[in-house]
Tab-separated table of N, CA and C in Angstrom:
chain	number	residue	atom	x	y	z
B	1	MET	N	14.332	-1.577	19.349
B	1	MET	CA	13.035	-1.251	18.761
B	1	MET	C	12.891	-1.960	17.419
B	2	ASN	N	13.876	-1.802	16.519
B	2	ASN	CA	13.810	-2.437	15.202
B	2	ASN	C	13.683	-3.947	15.308
B	3	ARG	N	14.452	-4.535	16.223
B	3	ARG	CA	14.463	-5.991	16.354
B	3	ARG	C	13.097	-6.497	16.820
B	4	SER	N	12.481	-5.828	17.794
B	4	SER	CA	11.187	-6.315	18.276
B	4	SER	C	10.098	-6.127	17.217
B	5	LEU	N	10.164	-5.013	16.456
B	5	LEU	CA	9.200	-4.820	15.376
B	5	LEU	C	9.388	-5.902	14.323
B	6	LEU	N	10.620	-6.163	13.937
B	6	LEU	CA	10.894	-7.187	12.936
B	6	LEU	C	10.417	-8.556	13.418
B	7	ASP	N	10.694	-8.885	14.671
B	7	ASP	CA	10.229	-10.168	15.215
B	7	ASP	C	8.713	-10.269	15.136
B	8	SER	N	8.010	-9.187	15.459
B	8	SER	CA	6.543	-9.179	15.377
B	8	SER	C	6.074	-9.380	13.941
B	9	LEU	N	6.696	-8.659	13.010
B	9	LEU	CA	6.285	-8.753	11.602
B	9	LEU	C	6.499	-10.159	11.059
B	10	ARG	N	7.545	-10.832	11.530
B	10	ARG	CA	7.818	-12.203	11.074
B	10	ARG	C	6.773	-13.188	11.578
B	11	LYS	N	6.054	-12.837	12.621
B	11	LYS	CA	4.995	-13.720	13.141
B	11	LYS	C	3.693	-13.540	12.367
B	12	GLY	N	3.606	-12.434	11.612
B	12	GLY	CA	2.405	-12.192	10.822
B	12	GLY	C	1.332	-11.474	11.620
B	13	GLY	N	0.190	-11.260	10.959
B	13	GLY	CA	-0.939	-10.618	11.617
B	13	GLY	C	-1.044	-9.121	11.363
B	14	PHE	N	-0.246	-8.600	10.432
B	14	PHE	CA	-0.251	-7.166	10.153
B	14	PHE	C	-0.720	-6.890	8.730
B	15	ILE	N	-1.101	-5.643	8.497
B	15	ILE	CA	-1.389	-5.158	7.156
B	15	ILE	C	-0.308	-4.144	6.813
B	16	PHE	N	0.330	-4.343	5.675
B	16	PHE	CA	1.312	-3.391	5.150
B	16	PHE	C	0.585	-2.581	4.090
B	17	TYR	N	0.278	-1.326	4.399
B	17	TYR	CA	-0.367	-0.457	3.422
B	17	TYR	C	0.730	0.413	2.827
B	18	ALA	N	1.054	0.177	1.561
B	18	ALA	CA	2.162	0.898	0.929
B	18	ALA	C	1.665	1.744	-0.237
B	19	ARG	N	2.273	2.904	-0.377
B	19	ARG	CA	2.017	3.732	-1.552
B	19	ARG	C	2.913	3.223	-2.682
B	20	HIS	N	2.439	3.334	-3.898
B	20	HIS	CA	3.197	2.920	-5.082
B	20	HIS	C	4.558	3.622	-5.145
B	21	GLY	N	5.418	3.111	-6.007
B	21	GLY	CA	6.723	3.737	-6.234
B	21	GLY	C	6.571	5.083	-6.917
B	22	GLU	N	7.699	5.785	-7.031
B	22	GLU	CA	7.686	7.128	-7.624
B	22	GLU	C	7.084	7.081	-9.034
B	23	ALA	N	6.161	8.008	-9.280
B	23	ALA	CA	5.514	8.092	-10.600
B	23	ALA	C	6.080	9.267	-11.385
B	24	THR	N	5.800	9.256	-12.672
B	24	THR	CA	6.231	10.343	-13.539
B	24	THR	C	5.531	11.635	-13.134
B	25	VAL	N	6.129	12.736	-13.496
B	25	VAL	CA	5.560	14.042	-13.188
B	25	VAL	C	4.339	14.254	-14.080
B	26	GLY	N	3.403	15.022	-13.599
B	26	GLY	CA	2.208	15.308	-14.391
B	26	GLY	C	0.961	14.919	-13.624
B	27	ARG	N	-0.121	14.794	-14.360
B	27	ARG	CA	-1.401	14.462	-13.731
B	27	ARG	C	-2.050	13.325	-14.501
B	28	ASP	N	-2.914	12.582	-13.789
B	28	ASP	CA	-3.747	11.604	-14.471
B	28	ASP	C	-4.771	12.386	-15.292
B	29	LEU	N	-5.127	11.874	-16.462
B	29	LEU	CA	-6.127	12.541	-17.287
B	29	LEU	C	-7.497	12.450	-16.607
B	30	PRO	N	-8.355	13.457	-16.821
B	30	PRO	CA	-9.679	13.427	-16.194
B	30	PRO	C	-10.492	12.205	-16.640
B	31	ASN	N	-10.298	11.776	-17.882
B	31	ASN	CA	-11.031	10.607	-18.389
B	31	ASN	C	-10.143	9.363	-18.310
B	32	ILE	N	-9.634	9.109	-17.123
B	32	ILE	CA	-8.698	8.005	-16.917
B	32	ILE	C	-9.329	6.681	-17.342
B	33	ASN	N	-8.503	5.872	-17.987
B	33	ASN	CA	-8.940	4.550	-18.418
B	33	ASN	C	-7.928	3.575	-17.830
B	34	PHE	N	-8.389	2.693	-16.937
B	34	PHE	CA	-7.456	1.801	-16.241
B	34	PHE	C	-6.816	0.781	-17.177
B	35	GLN	N	-7.424	0.553	-18.355
B	35	GLN	CA	-6.835	-0.363	-19.328
B	35	GLN	C	-5.818	0.348	-20.223
B	36	ASN	N	-5.735	1.673	-20.110
B	36	ASN	CA	-4.830	2.448	-20.963
B	36	ASN	C	-3.883	3.266	-20.083
B	37	CYS	N	-2.660	2.777	-19.944
B	37	CYS	CA	-1.680	3.441	-19.075
B	37	CYS	C	-1.302	4.831	-19.586
B	38	LEU	N	-1.593	5.133	-20.862
B	38	LEU	CA	-1.277	6.458	-21.397
B	38	LEU	C	-2.188	7.539	-20.812
B	39	THR	N	-3.284	7.159	-20.150
B	39	THR	CA	-4.203	8.144	-19.567
B	39	THR	C	-3.853	8.459	-18.114
B	40	GLN	N	-2.735	7.932	-17.618
B	40	GLN	CA	-2.398	8.104	-16.198
B	40	GLN	C	-0.895	8.243	-15.999
B	41	ARG	N	-0.536	8.735	-14.813
B	41	ARG	CA	0.876	8.783	-14.435
B	41	ARG	C	1.345	7.350	-14.216
B	42	ASN	N	2.567	7.078	-14.615
B	42	ASN	CA	3.113	5.730	-14.478
B	42	ASN	C	4.396	5.765	-13.666
B	43	LEU	N	4.912	4.601	-13.348
B	43	LEU	CA	6.153	4.554	-12.587
B	43	LEU	C	7.294	5.156	-13.394
B	44	SER	N	8.132	5.895	-12.709
B	44	SER	CA	9.378	6.380	-13.311
B	44	SER	C	10.393	5.229	-13.204
B	45	GLU	N	11.551	5.407	-13.808
B	45	GLU	CA	12.599	4.381	-13.661
B	45	GLU	C	12.965	4.216	-12.188
B	46	LYS	N	13.046	5.332	-11.471
B	46	LYS	CA	13.341	5.265	-10.030
B	46	LYS	C	12.236	4.488	-9.315
B	47	GLY	N	10.990	4.739	-9.695
B	47	GLY	CA	9.858	4.026	-9.091
B	47	GLY	C	9.938	2.522	-9.326
B	48	ARG	N	10.384	2.134	-10.519
B	48	ARG	CA	10.544	0.699	-10.824
B	48	ARG	C	11.630	0.089	-9.942
B	49	ARG	N	12.731	0.803	-9.798
B	49	ARG	CA	13.823	0.311	-8.931
B	49	ARG	C	13.341	0.208	-7.483
B	50	GLN	N	12.556	1.212	-7.040
B	50	GLN	CA	12.020	1.177	-5.671
B	50	GLN	C	11.150	-0.063	-5.470
B	51	ALA	N	10.306	-0.362	-6.453
B	51	ALA	CA	9.383	-1.495	-6.340
B	51	ALA	C	10.140	-2.814	-6.236
B	52	ILE	N	11.148	-2.988	-7.079
B	52	ILE	CA	11.957	-4.218	-7.043
B	52	ILE	C	12.645	-4.328	-5.686
B	53	TYR	N	13.211	-3.227	-5.222
B	53	TYR	CA	13.915	-3.189	-3.939
B	53	TYR	C	12.967	-3.509	-2.778
B	54	TYR	N	11.747	-2.992	-2.859
B	54	TYR	CA	10.739	-3.229	-1.806
B	54	TYR	C	10.510	-4.738	-1.618
B	55	GLY	N	10.285	-5.432	-2.730
B	55	GLY	CA	10.083	-6.882	-2.657
B	55	GLY	C	11.315	-7.598	-2.120
B	56	GLU	N	12.496	-7.150	-2.587
B	56	GLU	CA	13.746	-7.766	-2.126
B	56	GLU	C	13.918	-7.599	-0.619
B	57	ILE	N	13.602	-6.411	-0.109
B	57	ILE	CA	13.747	-6.156	1.333
B	57	ILE	C	12.844	-7.093	2.134
B	58	LEU	N	11.575	-7.189	1.728
B	58	LEU	CA	10.644	-8.032	2.490
B	58	LEU	C	11.081	-9.496	2.457
B	59	ARG	N	11.599	-9.956	1.319
B	59	ARG	CA	12.093	-11.341	1.248
B	59	ARG	C	13.345	-11.502	2.115
B	60	PHE	N	14.268	-10.536	2.041
B	60	PHE	CA	15.497	-10.591	2.835
B	60	PHE	C	15.171	-10.626	4.336
B	61	LEU	N	14.173	-9.844	4.742
B	61	LEU	CA	13.791	-9.784	6.163
B	61	LEU	C	12.957	-11.001	6.581
B	62	ARG	N	12.616	-11.860	5.604
B	62	ARG	CA	11.814	-13.068	5.854
B	62	ARG	C	10.465	-12.722	6.493
B	63	ILE	N	9.803	-11.750	5.910
B	63	ILE	CA	8.473	-11.361	6.375
B	63	ILE	C	7.448	-12.160	5.573
B	64	PRO	N	6.627	-12.964	6.252
B	64	PRO	CA	5.666	-13.817	5.534
B	64	PRO	C	4.501	-12.998	4.957
B	65	ILE	N	4.205	-13.260	3.694
B	65	ILE	CA	3.204	-12.481	2.967
B	65	ILE	C	2.054	-13.371	2.531
B	66	LYS	N	0.858	-12.838	2.667
B	66	LYS	CA	-0.342	-13.513	2.173
B	66	LYS	C	-0.505	-13.118	0.702
B	67	TYR	N	-0.535	-14.126	-0.171
B	67	TYR	CA	-0.742	-13.875	-1.602
B	67	TYR	C	-2.167	-14.227	-1.988
B	68	PRO	N	-2.731	-13.536	-2.980
B	68	PRO	CA	-2.117	-12.452	-3.730
B	68	PRO	C	-2.112	-11.152	-2.930
B	69	VAL	N	-1.204	-10.234	-3.290
B	69	VAL	CA	-1.216	-8.900	-2.690
B	69	VAL	C	-2.270	-8.085	-3.437
B	70	ALA	N	-2.841	-7.105	-2.759
B	70	ALA	CA	-3.880	-6.272	-3.365
B	70	ALA	C	-3.244	-5.030	-3.983
B	71	ALA	N	-3.778	-4.615	-5.135
B	71	ALA	CA	-3.299	-3.392	-5.784
B	71	ALA	C	-4.482	-2.611	-6.323
B	72	SER	N	-4.359	-1.310	-6.277
B	72	SER	CA	-5.323	-0.415	-6.913
B	72	SER	C	-5.232	-0.641	-8.425
B	73	PRO	N	-6.313	-0.351	-9.182
B	73	PRO	CA	-6.303	-0.595	-10.629
B	73	PRO	C	-5.410	0.335	-11.464
B	74	PHE	N	-4.776	1.332	-10.862
B	74	PHE	CA	-3.895	2.214	-11.612
B	74	PHE	C	-2.677	1.429	-12.097
B	75	CYS	N	-2.177	1.776	-13.278
B	75	CYS	CA	-0.990	1.092	-13.834
B	75	CYS	C	0.194	1.185	-12.875
B	76	ARG	N	0.380	2.334	-12.214
B	76	ARG	CA	1.545	2.501	-11.339
B	76	ARG	C	1.470	1.622	-10.095
B	77	THR	N	0.267	1.358	-9.593
B	77	THR	CA	0.147	0.495	-8.404
B	77	THR	C	0.290	-0.973	-8.804
B	78	ILE	N	-0.307	-1.350	-9.923
B	78	ILE	CA	-0.186	-2.731	-10.407
B	78	ILE	C	1.272	-3.048	-10.712
B	79	GLU	N	1.944	-2.132	-11.427
B	79	GLU	CA	3.349	-2.375	-11.783
B	79	GLU	C	4.222	-2.457	-10.536
B	80	THR	N	3.958	-1.583	-9.557
B	80	THR	CA	4.718	-1.641	-8.297
B	80	THR	C	4.560	-3.025	-7.668
B	81	ALA	N	3.323	-3.486	-7.554
B	81	ALA	CA	3.051	-4.780	-6.919
B	81	ALA	C	3.678	-5.926	-7.713
B	82	GLN	N	3.576	-5.866	-9.045
B	82	GLN	CA	4.136	-6.939	-9.875
B	82	GLN	C	5.654	-6.984	-9.789
B	83	LEU	N	6.304	-5.825	-9.812
B	83	LEU	CA	7.762	-5.800	-9.712
B	83	LEU	C	8.232	-6.286	-8.341
B	84	ALA	N	7.486	-5.974	-7.311
B	84	ALA	CA	7.875	-6.357	-5.952
B	84	ALA	C	7.586	-7.827	-5.654
B	85	PHE	N	6.440	-8.334	-6.144
B	85	PHE	CA	5.978	-9.651	-5.691
B	85	PHE	C	5.740	-10.668	-6.805
B	86	GLY	N	5.923	-10.262	-8.073
B	86	GLY	CA	5.694	-11.184	-9.184
B	86	GLY	C	4.304	-10.991	-9.769
B	87	SER	N	4.213	-11.026	-11.097
B	87	SER	CA	2.935	-10.683	-11.737
B	87	SER	C	1.815	-11.668	-11.410
B	88	GLY	N	2.145	-12.904	-11.097
B	88	GLY	CA	1.100	-13.867	-10.744
B	88	GLY	C	0.611	-13.739	-9.313
B	89	ASN	N	1.201	-12.837	-8.548
B	89	ASN	CA	0.875	-12.714	-7.116
B	89	ASN	C	0.117	-11.437	-6.787
B	90	VAL	N	-0.528	-10.830	-7.790
B	90	VAL	CA	-1.195	-9.543	-7.599
B	90	VAL	C	-2.666	-9.669	-7.963
B	91	GLN	N	-3.511	-9.122	-7.108
B	91	GLN	CA	-4.947	-9.079	-7.386
B	91	GLN	C	-5.384	-7.615	-7.370
B	92	VAL	N	-5.985	-7.171	-8.456
B	92	VAL	CA	-6.448	-5.789	-8.547
B	92	VAL	C	-7.765	-5.663	-7.792
B	93	ASP	N	-7.848	-4.657	-6.929
B	93	ASP	CA	-9.053	-4.411	-6.139
B	93	ASP	C	-9.542	-2.993	-6.410
B	94	PRO	N	-10.704	-2.866	-7.072
B	94	PRO	CA	-11.216	-1.537	-7.445
B	94	PRO	C	-11.487	-0.624	-6.248
B	95	PHE	N	-11.635	-1.172	-5.048
B	95	PHE	CA	-11.893	-0.333	-3.871
B	95	PHE	C	-10.824	0.744	-3.707
B	96	TRP	N	-9.569	0.424	-4.064
B	96	TRP	CA	-8.468	1.343	-3.787
B	96	TRP	C	-8.509	2.592	-4.653
B	97	VAL	N	-9.312	2.594	-5.730
B	97	VAL	CA	-9.548	3.818	-6.503
B	97	VAL	C	-10.257	4.836	-5.604
B	98	GLU	N	-11.095	4.329	-4.710
B	98	GLU	CA	-11.842	5.216	-3.813
B	98	GLU	C	-10.904	5.994	-2.890
B	99	ILE	N	-9.812	5.361	-2.464
B	99	ILE	CA	-8.828	6.058	-1.627
B	99	ILE	C	-8.224	7.213	-2.429
B	100	TYR	N	-7.901	6.930	-3.698
B	100	TYR	CA	-7.375	7.958	-4.597
B	100	TYR	C	-8.361	9.117	-4.702
B	101	SER	N	-9.651	8.806	-4.737
B	101	SER	CA	-10.682	9.847	-4.909
B	101	SER	C	-10.879	10.704	-3.658
B	102	LEU	N	-10.295	10.306	-2.533
B	102	LEU	CA	-10.420	11.122	-1.318
B	102	LEU	C	-9.798	12.503	-1.499
B	103	SER	N	-8.893	12.635	-2.472
B	103	SER	CA	-8.270	13.932	-2.744
B	103	SER	C	-9.221	14.870	-3.492
B	104	ASP	N	-10.300	14.319	-4.048
B	104	ASP	CA	-11.277	15.136	-4.769
B	104	ASP	C	-12.221	15.802	-3.774
B	105	ASN	N	-13.015	16.741	-4.274
B	105	ASN	CA	-14.036	17.359	-3.426
B	105	ASN	C	-15.250	16.441	-3.383
B	106	LEU	N	-15.273	15.554	-2.404
B	106	LEU	CA	-16.356	14.585	-2.289
B	106	LEU	C	-17.428	15.113	-1.355
B	107	LEU	N	-18.629	14.620	-1.554
B	107	LEU	CA	-19.685	14.898	-0.589
B	107	LEU	C	-19.315	14.211	0.714
B	108	CYS	N	-19.734	14.798	1.808
B	108	CYS	CA	-19.388	14.277	3.134
B	108	CYS	C	-19.802	12.807	3.272
B	109	GLY	N	-20.974	12.479	2.762
B	109	GLY	CA	-21.467	11.100	2.854
B	109	GLY	C	-20.599	10.129	2.076
B	110	ASP	N	-20.132	10.550	0.882
B	110	ASP	CA	-19.263	9.689	0.073
B	110	ASP	C	-17.931	9.472	0.783
B	111	ARG	N	-17.362	10.543	1.310
B	111	ARG	CA	-16.086	10.447	2.022
B	111	ARG	C	-16.222	9.477	3.200
B	112	GLN	N	-17.322	9.610	3.954
B	112	GLN	CA	-17.527	8.750	5.124
B	112	GLN	C	-17.708	7.292	4.719
B	113	ARG	N	-18.422	7.047	3.608
B	113	ARG	CA	-18.630	5.678	3.117
B	113	ARG	C	-17.274	5.042	2.772
B	114	ILE	N	-16.405	5.801	2.102
B	114	ILE	CA	-15.082	5.295	1.733
B	114	ILE	C	-14.263	5.001	2.995
B	115	LEU	N	-14.281	5.931	3.944
B	115	LEU	CA	-13.509	5.735	5.180
B	115	LEU	C	-14.050	4.559	6.002
B	116	ASN	N	-15.367	4.346	5.968
B	116	ASN	CA	-15.946	3.180	6.653
B	116	ASN	C	-15.478	1.886	5.997
B	117	GLY	N	-15.425	1.887	4.648
B	117	GLY	CA	-14.922	0.711	3.934
B	117	GLY	C	-13.466	0.443	4.268
B	118	LEU	N	-12.688	1.511	4.316
B	118	LEU	CA	-11.276	1.382	4.675
B	118	LEU	C	-11.138	0.827	6.089
B	119	GLN	N	-11.936	1.341	6.998
B	119	GLN	CA	-11.909	0.863	8.393
B	119	GLN	C	-12.116	-0.650	8.436
B	120	SER	N	-13.100	-1.141	7.667
B	120	SER	CA	-13.369	-2.593	7.642
B	120	SER	C	-12.158	-3.374	7.142
B	121	VAL	N	-11.510	-2.867	6.092
B	121	VAL	CA	-10.332	-3.549	5.556
B	121	VAL	C	-9.221	-3.570	6.604
B	122	LEU	N	-8.983	-2.426	7.248
B	122	LEU	CA	-7.884	-2.330	8.211
B	122	LEU	C	-8.165	-3.055	9.527
B	123	GLU	N	-9.425	-3.420	9.752
B	123	GLU	CA	-9.778	-4.214	10.936
B	123	GLU	C	-9.713	-5.718	10.673
B	124	SER	N	-9.566	-6.100	9.402
B	124	SER	CA	-9.595	-7.523	9.015
B	124	SER	C	-8.241	-8.177	9.257
B	125	LYS	N	-8.245	-9.169	10.142
B	125	LYS	CA	-6.989	-9.852	10.467
B	125	LYS	C	-6.562	-10.766	9.316
B	126	PRO	N	-5.276	-10.742	8.969
B	126	PRO	CA	-4.774	-11.659	7.925
B	126	PRO	C	-4.786	-13.097	8.440
B	127	GLU	N	-4.637	-14.041	7.518
B	127	GLU	CA	-4.560	-15.437	7.950
B	127	GLU	C	-3.360	-15.615	8.877
B	128	GLU	N	-3.469	-16.587	9.751
B	128	GLU	CA	-2.445	-16.860	10.760
B	128	GLU	C	-1.050	-16.979	10.141
B	129	GLY	N	-0.076	-16.269	10.717
B	129	GLY	CA	1.308	-16.387	10.281
B	129	GLY	C	1.651	-15.647	8.999
B	130	ARG	N	0.738	-14.797	8.515
B	130	ARG	CA	0.982	-14.047	7.278
B	130	ARG	C	0.657	-12.573	7.475
B	131	ASN	N	1.153	-11.737	6.560
B	131	ASN	CA	0.839	-10.312	6.551
B	131	ASN	C	0.165	-9.972	5.225
B	132	THR	N	-0.858	-9.138	5.295
B	132	THR	CA	-1.547	-8.667	4.100
B	132	THR	C	-0.786	-7.471	3.537
B	133	ILE	N	-0.633	-7.420	2.222
B	133	ILE	CA	0.033	-6.295	1.564
B	133	ILE	C	-0.976	-5.598	0.654
B	134	ILE	N	-1.038	-4.280	0.753
B	134	ILE	CA	-1.887	-3.463	-0.119
B	134	ILE	C	-0.988	-2.402	-0.754
B	135	ILE	N	-1.001	-2.338	-2.085
B	135	ILE	CA	-0.252	-1.301	-2.797
B	135	ILE	C	-1.283	-0.353	-3.398
B	136	ALA	N	-1.320	0.861	-2.864
B	136	ALA	CA	-2.341	1.802	-3.329
B	136	ALA	C	-1.784	3.226	-3.313
B	137	HIS	N	-2.500	4.128	-2.656
B	137	HIS	CA	-2.216	5.557	-2.782
B	137	HIS	C	-2.044	6.214	-1.419
B	138	SER	N	-1.446	7.390	-1.429
B	138	SER	CA	-1.353	8.222	-0.240
B	138	SER	C	-2.741	8.788	0.069
B	139	PHE	N	-2.881	9.341	1.243
B	139	PHE	CA	-4.132	9.984	1.654
B	139	PHE	C	-3.911	11.486	1.739
B	140	PRO	N	-4.994	12.266	1.629
B	140	PRO	CA	-4.833	13.701	1.886
B	140	PRO	C	-4.381	13.912	3.339
B	141	GLU	N	-3.659	14.972	3.574
B	141	GLU	CA	-3.154	15.267	4.921
B	141	GLU	C	-4.297	15.272	5.929
B	142	GLY	N	-4.088	14.605	7.063
B	142	GLY	CA	-5.075	14.592	8.140
B	142	GLY	C	-6.212	13.605	7.950
B	143	ILE	N	-6.195	12.835	6.859
B	143	ILE	CA	-7.261	11.854	6.635
B	143	ILE	C	-6.687	10.451	6.746
B	144	SER	N	-7.325	9.627	7.550
B	144	SER	CA	-6.987	8.222	7.747
B	144	SER	C	-5.499	8.012	8.016
B	145	LEU	N	-4.784	7.306	7.128
B	145	LEU	CA	-3.369	6.999	7.359
B	145	LEU	C	-2.445	8.154	6.981
B	146	GLY	N	-3.019	9.238	6.448
B	146	GLY	CA	-2.240	10.438	6.163
B	146	GLY	C	-1.382	10.317	4.916
B	147	GLN	N	-0.502	11.295	4.777
B	147	GLN	CA	0.360	11.329	3.599
B	147	GLN	C	1.468	10.285	3.738
B	148	ILE	N	1.720	9.587	2.643
B	148	ILE	CA	2.690	8.496	2.624
B	148	ILE	C	3.665	8.763	1.480
B	149	PRO	N	4.977	8.691	1.740
B	149	PRO	CA	5.945	8.905	0.657
B	149	PRO	C	5.940	7.725	-0.322
B	150	ASN	N	6.589	7.887	-1.467
B	150	ASN	CA	6.680	6.791	-2.445
B	150	ASN	C	7.256	5.546	-1.788
B	151	LEU	N	6.536	4.464	-1.892
B	151	LEU	CA	6.846	3.175	-1.285
B	151	LEU	C	7.085	3.261	0.211
B	152	GLY	N	6.477	4.253	0.830
B	152	GLY	CA	6.390	4.267	2.286
B	152	GLY	C	5.335	3.246	2.679
B	153	THR	N	5.455	2.696	3.877
B	153	THR	CA	4.538	1.654	4.332
B	153	THR	C	4.001	2.005	5.708
B	154	VAL	N	2.691	1.950	5.832
B	154	VAL	CA	2.060	2.084	7.139
B	154	VAL	C	1.755	0.660	7.606
B	155	ILE	N	2.281	0.305	8.768
B	155	ILE	CA	2.055	-1.032	9.305
B	155	ILE	C	0.924	-0.947	10.320
B	156	VAL	N	-0.123	-1.729	10.035
B	156	VAL	CA	-1.358	-1.690	10.810
B	156	VAL	C	-1.566	-3.042	11.485
B	157	LYS	N	-1.958	-3.003	12.742
B	157	LYS	CA	-2.310	-4.228	13.479
B	157	LYS	C	-3.833	-4.252	13.617
B	158	PRO	N	-4.514	-5.094	12.833
B	158	PRO	CA	-5.979	-5.162	12.934
B	158	PRO	C	-6.396	-5.824	14.249
B	159	ARG	N	-7.472	-5.312	14.834
B	159	ARG	CA	-7.990	-5.895	16.086
B	159	ARG	C	-9.216	-6.760	15.833
B	160	GLY	N	-9.629	-6.865	14.578
B	160	GLY	CA	-10.828	-7.643	14.245
B	160	GLY	C	-11.969	-6.704	13.867
B	161	ILE	N	-12.885	-7.208	13.042
B	161	ILE	CA	-13.996	-6.389	12.540
B	161	ILE	C	-14.783	-5.787	13.703
B	162	GLY	N	-14.948	-4.468	13.639
B	162	GLY	CA	-15.692	-3.761	14.682
B	162	GLY	C	-14.857	-3.384	15.888
B	163	SER	N	-13.606	-3.839	15.920
B	163	SER	CA	-12.751	-3.577	17.089
B	163	SER	C	-11.625	-2.598	16.801
B	164	GLY	N	-11.579	-2.065	15.585
B	164	GLY	CA	-10.576	-1.064	15.266
B	164	GLY	C	-9.240	-1.665	14.865
B	165	TYR	N	-8.260	-0.809	14.777
B	165	TYR	CA	-6.905	-1.204	14.386
B	165	TYR	C	-5.940	-0.202	15.007
B	166	GLU	N	-4.678	-0.602	15.021
B	166	GLU	CA	-3.640	0.263	15.572
B	166	GLU	C	-2.570	0.477	14.498
B	167	VAL	N	-2.171	1.730	14.302
B	167	VAL	CA	-1.033	2.003	13.421
B	167	VAL	C	0.219	1.762	14.257
B	168	VAL	N	0.961	0.726	13.896
B	168	VAL	CA	2.138	0.304	14.653
B	168	VAL	C	3.357	1.138	14.268
B	169	SER	N	3.480	1.420	12.970
B	169	SER	CA	4.655	2.136	12.497
B	169	SER	C	4.386	2.684	11.104
B	170	GLN	N	5.095	3.749	10.763
B	170	GLN	CA	5.113	4.221	9.382
B	170	GLN	C	6.568	4.262	8.976
B	171	LEU	N	6.899	3.485	7.939
B	171	LEU	CA	8.287	3.320	7.546
B	171	LEU	C	8.509	3.794	6.119
B	172	SER	N	9.562	4.565	5.923
B	172	SER	CA	9.981	4.905	4.560
B	172	SER	C	10.685	3.670	4.012
B	173	LEU	N	11.000	3.706	2.732
B	173	LEU	CA	11.717	2.594	2.109
B	173	LEU	C	13.064	2.374	2.812
B	174	SER	N	13.754	3.460	3.158
B	174	SER	CA	15.053	3.279	3.842
B	174	SER	C	14.876	2.790	5.282
B	175	ASP	N	13.797	3.236	5.967
B	175	ASP	CA	13.511	2.710	7.321
B	175	ASP	C	13.334	1.188	7.247
B	176	LEU	N	12.582	0.756	6.245
B	176	LEU	CA	12.299	-0.671	6.084
B	176	LEU	C	13.595	-1.444	5.842
B	177	SER	N	14.457	-0.887	4.996
B	177	SER	CA	15.712	-1.592	4.688
B	177	SER	C	16.636	-1.636	5.906
B	178	ASN	N	16.452	-0.710	6.846
B	178	ASN	CA	17.284	-0.704	8.063
B	178	ASN	C	16.733	-1.571	9.186
B	179	LEU	N	15.533	-2.141	8.999
B	179	LEU	CA	14.928	-2.963	10.038
B	179	LEU	C	15.816	-4.158	10.423
B	180	GLY	N	16.464	-4.730	9.431
B	180	GLY	CA	17.260	-5.921	9.690
B	180	GLY	C	18.629	-5.645	10.295
B	181	SER	N	19.006	-4.366	10.412
B	181	SER	CA	20.369	-4.074	10.905
B	181	SER	C	20.382	-3.793	12.391
């Protein structure tokens, strides 16, 4: 099973949706400022080590990546992406803040608009021979890709815009590191 999944991932065509590394305890401030990391939870030392390890694993497994990787504007997601893939290889995408907001009490229409946007992203096929990487947030239980552990990765196979997508696997950081064995 691991070998065939790894062989598929090496051919490209997947989206790796990963949650950021472990963050510090506490809450983001209500008046969060994306330019001020003091207004939000940030990576813990363990989270930084996880992020570095994540990038090392993907390179060791020779999984081809489409650069730049996408990151939510939160300091913890940007830092995770930069530690894993290099600071010049990260593009901040404000859309991923909307995924974070799914945990709030949203109006039904707002929630559906966000999920429709997510659907479009997850249906978009990466360039030939590469995999798209997104470093963002977990989802509330039972919504979209569901709850994701720190640096857990949901591997999605896009079928093309309007044709849906398939969740191929959900891997913890240790599952990912065991793929090559």
